[in-house]
CSV table of C-alpha atoms in Angstrom, one decimal:
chain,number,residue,atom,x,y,z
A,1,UNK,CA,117.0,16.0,338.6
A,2,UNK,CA,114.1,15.6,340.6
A,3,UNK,CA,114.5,14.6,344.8
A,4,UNK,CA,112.8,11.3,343.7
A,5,UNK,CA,115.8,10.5,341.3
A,6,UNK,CA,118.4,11.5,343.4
A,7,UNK,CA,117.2,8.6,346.2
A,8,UNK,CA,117.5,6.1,343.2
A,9,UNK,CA,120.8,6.8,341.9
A,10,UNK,CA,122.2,8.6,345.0
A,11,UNK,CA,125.9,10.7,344.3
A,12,UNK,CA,129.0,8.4,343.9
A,13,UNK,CA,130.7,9.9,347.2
A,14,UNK,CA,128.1,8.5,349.2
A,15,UNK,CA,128.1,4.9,348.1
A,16,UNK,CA,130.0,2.7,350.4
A,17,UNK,CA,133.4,1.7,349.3
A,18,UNK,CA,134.1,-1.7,348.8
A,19,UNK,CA,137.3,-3.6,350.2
A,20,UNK,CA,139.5,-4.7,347.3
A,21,UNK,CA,139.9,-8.4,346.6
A,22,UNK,CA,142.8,-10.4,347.1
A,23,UNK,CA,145.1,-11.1,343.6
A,24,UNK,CA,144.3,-14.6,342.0
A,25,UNK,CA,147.3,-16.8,341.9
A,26,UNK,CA,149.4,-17.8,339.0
A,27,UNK,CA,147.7,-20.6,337.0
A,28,UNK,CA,150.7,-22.9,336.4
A,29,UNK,CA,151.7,-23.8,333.0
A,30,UNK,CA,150.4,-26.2,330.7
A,31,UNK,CA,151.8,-29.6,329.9
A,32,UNK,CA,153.6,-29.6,326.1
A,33,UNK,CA,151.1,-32.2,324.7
A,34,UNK,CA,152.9,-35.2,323.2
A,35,UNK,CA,153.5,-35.8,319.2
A,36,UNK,CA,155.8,-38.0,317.6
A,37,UNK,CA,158.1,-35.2,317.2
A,38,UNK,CA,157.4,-33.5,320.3
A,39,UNK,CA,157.4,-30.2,318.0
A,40,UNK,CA,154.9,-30.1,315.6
A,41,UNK,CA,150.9,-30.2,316.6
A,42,UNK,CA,149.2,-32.5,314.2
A,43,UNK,CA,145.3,-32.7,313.4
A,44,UNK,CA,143.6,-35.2,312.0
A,45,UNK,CA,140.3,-34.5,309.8
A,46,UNK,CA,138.4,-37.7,309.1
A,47,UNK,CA,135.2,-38.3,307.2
A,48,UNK,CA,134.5,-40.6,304.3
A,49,UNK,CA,134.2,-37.3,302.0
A,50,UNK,CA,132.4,-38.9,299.5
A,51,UNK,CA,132.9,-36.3,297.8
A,52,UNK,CA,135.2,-34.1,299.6
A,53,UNK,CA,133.1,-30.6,299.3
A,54,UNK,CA,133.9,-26.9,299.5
A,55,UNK,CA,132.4,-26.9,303.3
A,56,UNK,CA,135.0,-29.9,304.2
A,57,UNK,CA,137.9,-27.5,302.3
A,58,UNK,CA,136.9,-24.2,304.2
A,59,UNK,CA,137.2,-26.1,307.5
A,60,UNK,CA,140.6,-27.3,306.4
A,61,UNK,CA,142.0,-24.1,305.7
A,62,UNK,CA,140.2,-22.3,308.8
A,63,UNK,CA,142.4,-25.2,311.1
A,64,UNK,CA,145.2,-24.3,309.2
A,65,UNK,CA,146.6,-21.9,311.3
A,66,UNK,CA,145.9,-24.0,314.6
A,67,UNK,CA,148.6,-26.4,313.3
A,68,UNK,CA,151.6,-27.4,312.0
A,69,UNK,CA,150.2,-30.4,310.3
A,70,UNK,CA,146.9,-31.7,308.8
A,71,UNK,CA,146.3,-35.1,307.8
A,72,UNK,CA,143.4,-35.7,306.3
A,73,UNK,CA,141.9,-39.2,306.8
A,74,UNK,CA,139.3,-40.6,304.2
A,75,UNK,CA,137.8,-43.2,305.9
A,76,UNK,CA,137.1,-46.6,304.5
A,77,UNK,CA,134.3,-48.9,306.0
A,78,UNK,CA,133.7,-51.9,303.8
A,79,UNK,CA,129.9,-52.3,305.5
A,80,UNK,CA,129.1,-48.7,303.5
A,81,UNK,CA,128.4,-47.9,299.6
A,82,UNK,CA,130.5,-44.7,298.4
A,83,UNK,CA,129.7,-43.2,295.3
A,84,UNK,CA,133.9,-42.8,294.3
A,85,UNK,CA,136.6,-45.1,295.4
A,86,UNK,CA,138.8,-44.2,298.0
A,87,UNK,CA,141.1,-44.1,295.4
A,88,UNK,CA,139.6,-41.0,294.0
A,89,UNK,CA,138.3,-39.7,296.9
A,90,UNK,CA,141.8,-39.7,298.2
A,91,UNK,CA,143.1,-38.6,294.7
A,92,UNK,CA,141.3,-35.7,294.7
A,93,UNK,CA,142.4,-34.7,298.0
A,94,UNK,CA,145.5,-34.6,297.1
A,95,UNK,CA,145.3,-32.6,294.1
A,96,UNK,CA,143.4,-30.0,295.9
A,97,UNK,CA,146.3,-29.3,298.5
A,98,UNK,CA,149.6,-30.1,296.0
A,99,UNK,CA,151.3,-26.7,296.8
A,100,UNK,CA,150.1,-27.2,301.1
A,101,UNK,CA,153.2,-28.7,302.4
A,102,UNK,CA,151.5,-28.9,306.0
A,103,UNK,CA,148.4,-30.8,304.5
A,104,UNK,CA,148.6,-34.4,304.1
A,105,UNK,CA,146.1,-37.2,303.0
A,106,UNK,CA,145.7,-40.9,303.8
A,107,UNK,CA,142.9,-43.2,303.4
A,108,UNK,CA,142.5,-45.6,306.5
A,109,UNK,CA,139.7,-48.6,307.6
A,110,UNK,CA,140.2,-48.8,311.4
A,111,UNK,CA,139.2,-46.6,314.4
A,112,UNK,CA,140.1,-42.9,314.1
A,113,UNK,CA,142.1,-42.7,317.5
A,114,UNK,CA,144.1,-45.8,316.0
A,115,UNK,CA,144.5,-43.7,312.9
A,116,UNK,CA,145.4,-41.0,315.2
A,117,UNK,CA,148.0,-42.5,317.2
A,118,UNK,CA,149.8,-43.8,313.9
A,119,UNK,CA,149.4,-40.0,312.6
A,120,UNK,CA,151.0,-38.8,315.8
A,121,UNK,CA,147.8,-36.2,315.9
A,122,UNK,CA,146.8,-35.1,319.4
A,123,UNK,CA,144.1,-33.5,318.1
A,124,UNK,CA,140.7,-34.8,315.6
A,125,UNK,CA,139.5,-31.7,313.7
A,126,UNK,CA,135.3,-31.7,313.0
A,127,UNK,CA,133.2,-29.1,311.3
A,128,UNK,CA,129.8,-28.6,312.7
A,129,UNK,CA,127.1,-27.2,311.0
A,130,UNK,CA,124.2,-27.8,312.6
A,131,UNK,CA,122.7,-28.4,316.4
A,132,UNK,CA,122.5,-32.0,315.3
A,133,UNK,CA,126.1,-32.0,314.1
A,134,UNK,CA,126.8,-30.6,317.3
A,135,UNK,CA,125.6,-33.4,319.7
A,136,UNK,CA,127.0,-36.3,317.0
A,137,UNK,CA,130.0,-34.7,317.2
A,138,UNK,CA,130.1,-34.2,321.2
A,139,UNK,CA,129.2,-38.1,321.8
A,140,UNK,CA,132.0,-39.0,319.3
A,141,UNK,CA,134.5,-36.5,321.0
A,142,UNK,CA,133.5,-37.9,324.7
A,143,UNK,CA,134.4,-41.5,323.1
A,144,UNK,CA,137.4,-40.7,321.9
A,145,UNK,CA,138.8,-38.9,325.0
A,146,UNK,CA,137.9,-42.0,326.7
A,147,UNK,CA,139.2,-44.5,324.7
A,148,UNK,CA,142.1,-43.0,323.2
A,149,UNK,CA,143.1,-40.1,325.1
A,150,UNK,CA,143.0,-37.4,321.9
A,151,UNK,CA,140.9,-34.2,321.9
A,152,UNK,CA,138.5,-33.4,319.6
A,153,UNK,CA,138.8,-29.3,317.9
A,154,UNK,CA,135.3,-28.7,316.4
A,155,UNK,CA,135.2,-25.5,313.9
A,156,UNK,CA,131.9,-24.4,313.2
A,157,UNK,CA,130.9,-24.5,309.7
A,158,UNK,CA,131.1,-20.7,307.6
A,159,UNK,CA,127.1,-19.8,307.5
A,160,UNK,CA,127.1,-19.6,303.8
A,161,UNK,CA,128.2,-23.2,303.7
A,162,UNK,CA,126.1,-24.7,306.6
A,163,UNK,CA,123.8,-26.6,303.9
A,164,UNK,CA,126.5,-28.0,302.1
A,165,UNK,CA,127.1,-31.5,302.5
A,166,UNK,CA,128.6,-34.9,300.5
A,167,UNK,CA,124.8,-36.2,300.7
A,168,UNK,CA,123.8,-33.3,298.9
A,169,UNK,CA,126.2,-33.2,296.8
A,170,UNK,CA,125.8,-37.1,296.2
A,171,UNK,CA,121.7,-36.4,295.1
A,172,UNK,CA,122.8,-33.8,292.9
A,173,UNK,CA,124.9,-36.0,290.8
A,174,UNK,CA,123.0,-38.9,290.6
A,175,UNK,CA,120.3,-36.6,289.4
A,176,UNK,CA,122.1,-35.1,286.8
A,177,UNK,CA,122.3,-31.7,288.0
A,178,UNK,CA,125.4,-29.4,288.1
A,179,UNK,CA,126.9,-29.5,291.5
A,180,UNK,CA,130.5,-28.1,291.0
A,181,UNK,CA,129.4,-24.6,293.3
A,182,UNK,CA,129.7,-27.4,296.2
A,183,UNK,CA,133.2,-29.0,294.8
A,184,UNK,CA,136.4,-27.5,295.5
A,185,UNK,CA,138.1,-26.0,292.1
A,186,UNK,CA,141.1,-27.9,291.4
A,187,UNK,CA,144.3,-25.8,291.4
């Protein structure tokens, strides 16, 4: 090494040495959040799922392991057209997770931290697939904190299914084309 180097990166033994810092404390332990059971954690994931699609099933089974219980919530708002009754929608649901003890499904008309609360969830489960997903789904979860003191887990969509959605899905169908790649199979 040149003399030039050797003033830029000088030898370790004749760098100053630094007092250590103190130790951090202890954080203290979290609260148990409360359930209806005070046992199990309970998520609710809502959406009109009109049609329920493989991108809504992938987020499902990724918040699987996060709790003990899933209920999913097919919304019902009498001032919007659905393609399929809740009635099938819910249906359909159900079919898919038949031999998923820990996944539940309920259709409901009021507001989802009402829906929550009667669910026992502390939690509301959202997949986000987009930038504008993101901030929809920020305002709602700043709401619902607010309002009805529940917390919002948002699981970002799989990249392969970030263009899926029950819109899509929706145009598909009324135009006749096959969209059963965006469906969950049936068991």
């Amino acid at each position: 090494m040149g003399q030039g180097v050797a003033r830029i990166f000088p030898v370790l033994s004749e760098l100053p040495v630094l007092p250590l810092l103190p130790a951090l404390p202890l954080l203290p332990a979290l609260p148990a959040l409360p359930s209806k059971n005070n046992k199990m954690k309970t998520g609710i994931f809502v959406g009109s799922f009109d049609p329920f699609t493989t991108g809504h099933d992938a987020i499902v089974r990724r918040a699987l392991p996060l709790f003990d219980r899933i209920v999913i919530g097919v919304g019902v708002n009498e001032r919007k057209k659905y393609m399929y009754s809740a009635e099938v929608r819910l249906r359909r649901i159900e079919a898919l997770y038949a031999a998923e003890p820990r996944v539940e499904a309920k259709a409901y008309s009021d507001l989802t931290i009402d829906f929550a609360r009667r669910e026992g969830a502390q939690f509301i489960i959202k997949g986000v697939r987009s930038i504008k997903d993101f901030e929809y789904e920020r305002e709602q979860a700043d709401i619902n904190r607010k309002i009805g003191g529940i917390d919002t887990v948002l699981l970002y969509a799989d990249p392969q299914l970030e263009s899926v959605s029950s819109s899509m899905v929706r145009e598909l169908i009324h135009f006749g084309k096959d969209a059963s790649e965006f469906l969950p199979a049936l068991p």
